[in-house]
PDB file of C-alpha atoms in Angstrom:
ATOM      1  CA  UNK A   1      85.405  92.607  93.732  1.00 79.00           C
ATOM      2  CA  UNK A   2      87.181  93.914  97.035  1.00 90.00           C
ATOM      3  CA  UNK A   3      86.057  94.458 100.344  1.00 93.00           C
ATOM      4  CA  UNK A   4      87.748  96.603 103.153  1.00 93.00           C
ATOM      5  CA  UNK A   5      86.585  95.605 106.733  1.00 93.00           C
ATOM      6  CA  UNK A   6      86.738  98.196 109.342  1.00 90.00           C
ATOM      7  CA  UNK A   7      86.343  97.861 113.216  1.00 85.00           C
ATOM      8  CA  UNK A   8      86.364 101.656 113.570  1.00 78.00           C
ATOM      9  CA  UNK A   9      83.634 102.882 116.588  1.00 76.00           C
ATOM     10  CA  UNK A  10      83.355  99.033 118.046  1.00 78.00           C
ATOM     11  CA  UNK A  11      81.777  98.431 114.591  1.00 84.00           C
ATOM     12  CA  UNK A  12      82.545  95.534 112.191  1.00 90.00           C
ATOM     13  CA  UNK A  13      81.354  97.092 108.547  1.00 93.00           C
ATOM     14  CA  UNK A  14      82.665  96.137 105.393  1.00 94.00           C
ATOM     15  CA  UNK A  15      82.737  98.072 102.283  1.00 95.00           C
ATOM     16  CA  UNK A  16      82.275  96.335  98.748  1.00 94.00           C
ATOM     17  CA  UNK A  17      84.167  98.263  95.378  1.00 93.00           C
ATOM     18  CA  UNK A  18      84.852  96.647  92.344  1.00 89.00           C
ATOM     19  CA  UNK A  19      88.177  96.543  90.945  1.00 87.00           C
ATOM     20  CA  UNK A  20      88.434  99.954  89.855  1.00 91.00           C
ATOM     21  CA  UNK A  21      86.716 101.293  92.842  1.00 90.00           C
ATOM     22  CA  UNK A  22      83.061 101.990  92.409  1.00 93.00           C
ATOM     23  CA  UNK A  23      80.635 101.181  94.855  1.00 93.00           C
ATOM     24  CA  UNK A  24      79.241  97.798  94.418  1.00 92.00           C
ATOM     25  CA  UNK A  25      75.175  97.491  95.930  1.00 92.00           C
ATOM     26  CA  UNK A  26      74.776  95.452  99.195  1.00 92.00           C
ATOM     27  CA  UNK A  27      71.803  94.690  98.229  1.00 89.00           C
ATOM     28  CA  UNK A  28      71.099  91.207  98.101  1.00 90.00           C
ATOM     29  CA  UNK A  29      74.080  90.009  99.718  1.00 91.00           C
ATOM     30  CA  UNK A  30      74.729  87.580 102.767  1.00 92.00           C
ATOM     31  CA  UNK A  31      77.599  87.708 104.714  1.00 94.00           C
ATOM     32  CA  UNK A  32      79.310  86.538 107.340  1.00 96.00           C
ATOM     33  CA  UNK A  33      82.684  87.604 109.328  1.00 96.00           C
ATOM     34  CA  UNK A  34      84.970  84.729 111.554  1.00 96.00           C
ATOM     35  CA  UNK A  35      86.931  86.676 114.031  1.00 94.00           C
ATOM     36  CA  UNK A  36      90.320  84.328 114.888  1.00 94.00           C
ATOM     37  CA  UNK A  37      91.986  86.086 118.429  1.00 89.00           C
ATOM     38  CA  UNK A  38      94.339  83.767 119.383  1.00 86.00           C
ATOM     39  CA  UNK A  39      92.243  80.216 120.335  1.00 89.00           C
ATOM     40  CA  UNK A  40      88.843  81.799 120.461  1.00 90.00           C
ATOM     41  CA  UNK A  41      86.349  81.869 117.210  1.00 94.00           C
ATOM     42  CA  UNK A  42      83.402  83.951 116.853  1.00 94.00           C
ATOM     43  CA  UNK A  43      80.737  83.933 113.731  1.00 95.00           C
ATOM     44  CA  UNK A  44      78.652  87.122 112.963  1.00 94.00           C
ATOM     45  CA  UNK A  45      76.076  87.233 110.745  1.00 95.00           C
ATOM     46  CA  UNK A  46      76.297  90.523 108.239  1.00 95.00           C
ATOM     47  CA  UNK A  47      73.675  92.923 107.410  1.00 93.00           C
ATOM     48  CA  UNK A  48      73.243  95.592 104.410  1.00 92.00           C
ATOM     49  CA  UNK A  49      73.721  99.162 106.093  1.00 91.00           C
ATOM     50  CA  UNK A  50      73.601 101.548 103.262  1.00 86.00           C
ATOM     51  CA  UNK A  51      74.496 101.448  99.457  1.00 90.00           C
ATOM     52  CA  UNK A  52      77.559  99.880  99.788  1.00 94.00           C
ATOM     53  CA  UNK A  53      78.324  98.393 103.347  1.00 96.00           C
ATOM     54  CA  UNK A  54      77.513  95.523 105.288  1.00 96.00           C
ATOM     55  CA  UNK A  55      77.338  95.573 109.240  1.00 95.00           C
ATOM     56  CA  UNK A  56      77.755  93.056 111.648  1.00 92.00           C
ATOM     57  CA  UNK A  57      74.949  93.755 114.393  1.00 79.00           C
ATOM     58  CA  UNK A  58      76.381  92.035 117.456  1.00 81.00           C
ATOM     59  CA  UNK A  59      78.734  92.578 119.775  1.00 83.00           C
ATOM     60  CA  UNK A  60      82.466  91.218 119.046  1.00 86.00           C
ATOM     61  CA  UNK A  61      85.405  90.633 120.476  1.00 81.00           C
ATOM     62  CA  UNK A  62      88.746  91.385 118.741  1.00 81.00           C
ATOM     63  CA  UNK A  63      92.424  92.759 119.932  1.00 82.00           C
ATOM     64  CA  UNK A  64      95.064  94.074 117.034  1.00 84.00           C
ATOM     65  CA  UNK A  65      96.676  91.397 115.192  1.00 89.00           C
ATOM     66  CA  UNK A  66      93.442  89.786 115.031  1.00 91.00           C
ATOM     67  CA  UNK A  67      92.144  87.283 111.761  1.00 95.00           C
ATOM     68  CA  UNK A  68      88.789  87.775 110.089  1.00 95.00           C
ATOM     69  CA  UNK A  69      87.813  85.773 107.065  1.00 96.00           C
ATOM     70  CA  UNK A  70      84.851  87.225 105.353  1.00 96.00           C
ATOM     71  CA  UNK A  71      82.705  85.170 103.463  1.00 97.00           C
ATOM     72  CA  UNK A  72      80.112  86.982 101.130  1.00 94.00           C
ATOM     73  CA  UNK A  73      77.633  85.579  98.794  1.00 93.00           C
ATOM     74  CA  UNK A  74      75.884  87.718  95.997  1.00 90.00           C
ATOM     75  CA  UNK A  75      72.798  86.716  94.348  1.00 90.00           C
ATOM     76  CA  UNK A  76      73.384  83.794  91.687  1.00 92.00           C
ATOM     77  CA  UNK A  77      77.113  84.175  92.340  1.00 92.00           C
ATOM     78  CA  UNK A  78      79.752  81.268  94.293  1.00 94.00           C
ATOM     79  CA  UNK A  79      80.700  82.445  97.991  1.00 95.00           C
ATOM     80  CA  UNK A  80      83.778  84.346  98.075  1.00 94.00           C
ATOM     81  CA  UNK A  81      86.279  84.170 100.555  1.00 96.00           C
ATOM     82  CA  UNK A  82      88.423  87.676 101.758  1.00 95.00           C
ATOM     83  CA  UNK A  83      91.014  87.206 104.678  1.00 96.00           C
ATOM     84  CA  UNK A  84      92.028  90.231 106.976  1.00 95.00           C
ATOM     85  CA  UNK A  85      94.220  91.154 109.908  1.00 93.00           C
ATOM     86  CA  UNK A  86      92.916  93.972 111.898  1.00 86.00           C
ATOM     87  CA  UNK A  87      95.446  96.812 112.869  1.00 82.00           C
TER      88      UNK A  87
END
């Protein structure tokens, strides 16, 4: 699976493919995005928005050069762990 995380609009989504791109259901799935900017940590919580995206439905605080570790859980599956550096 991949994920791409965009912060596009003042909104943290992510986007779930498989490995040769398809859409892969948020249905189902928890989440959860740790924003790193420089000594301060923040937590969100991740919602399903639409077929393939999760949304994070709080307000966060995050510069360029940024670190965000996503953690996403599907349904009878182990976590999995996705690391990011925002532009």
């Amino acid at each position: 699976n991949t994920a791409e995380l965009s912060a596009a609009g003042g909104m943290l989504m992510v986007y779930l493919r498989d490995h040769a791109g398809a859409s892969i259901t948020s249905n189902g799935a928890l989440g959860e995005v740790t924003l790193l900017s420089g000594s301060a940590k923040q937590v969100l919580p991740l919602a399903p928005s639409g077929d393939n995206a999760l949304l994070a439905e709080c307000s966060y605080q995050a510069a360029a050069g940024s670190k965000a570790v996503l953690k996403l859980t599907f349904p009878g599956k182990s976590a999995e762990l996705f690391h990011f550096v925002l532009p």
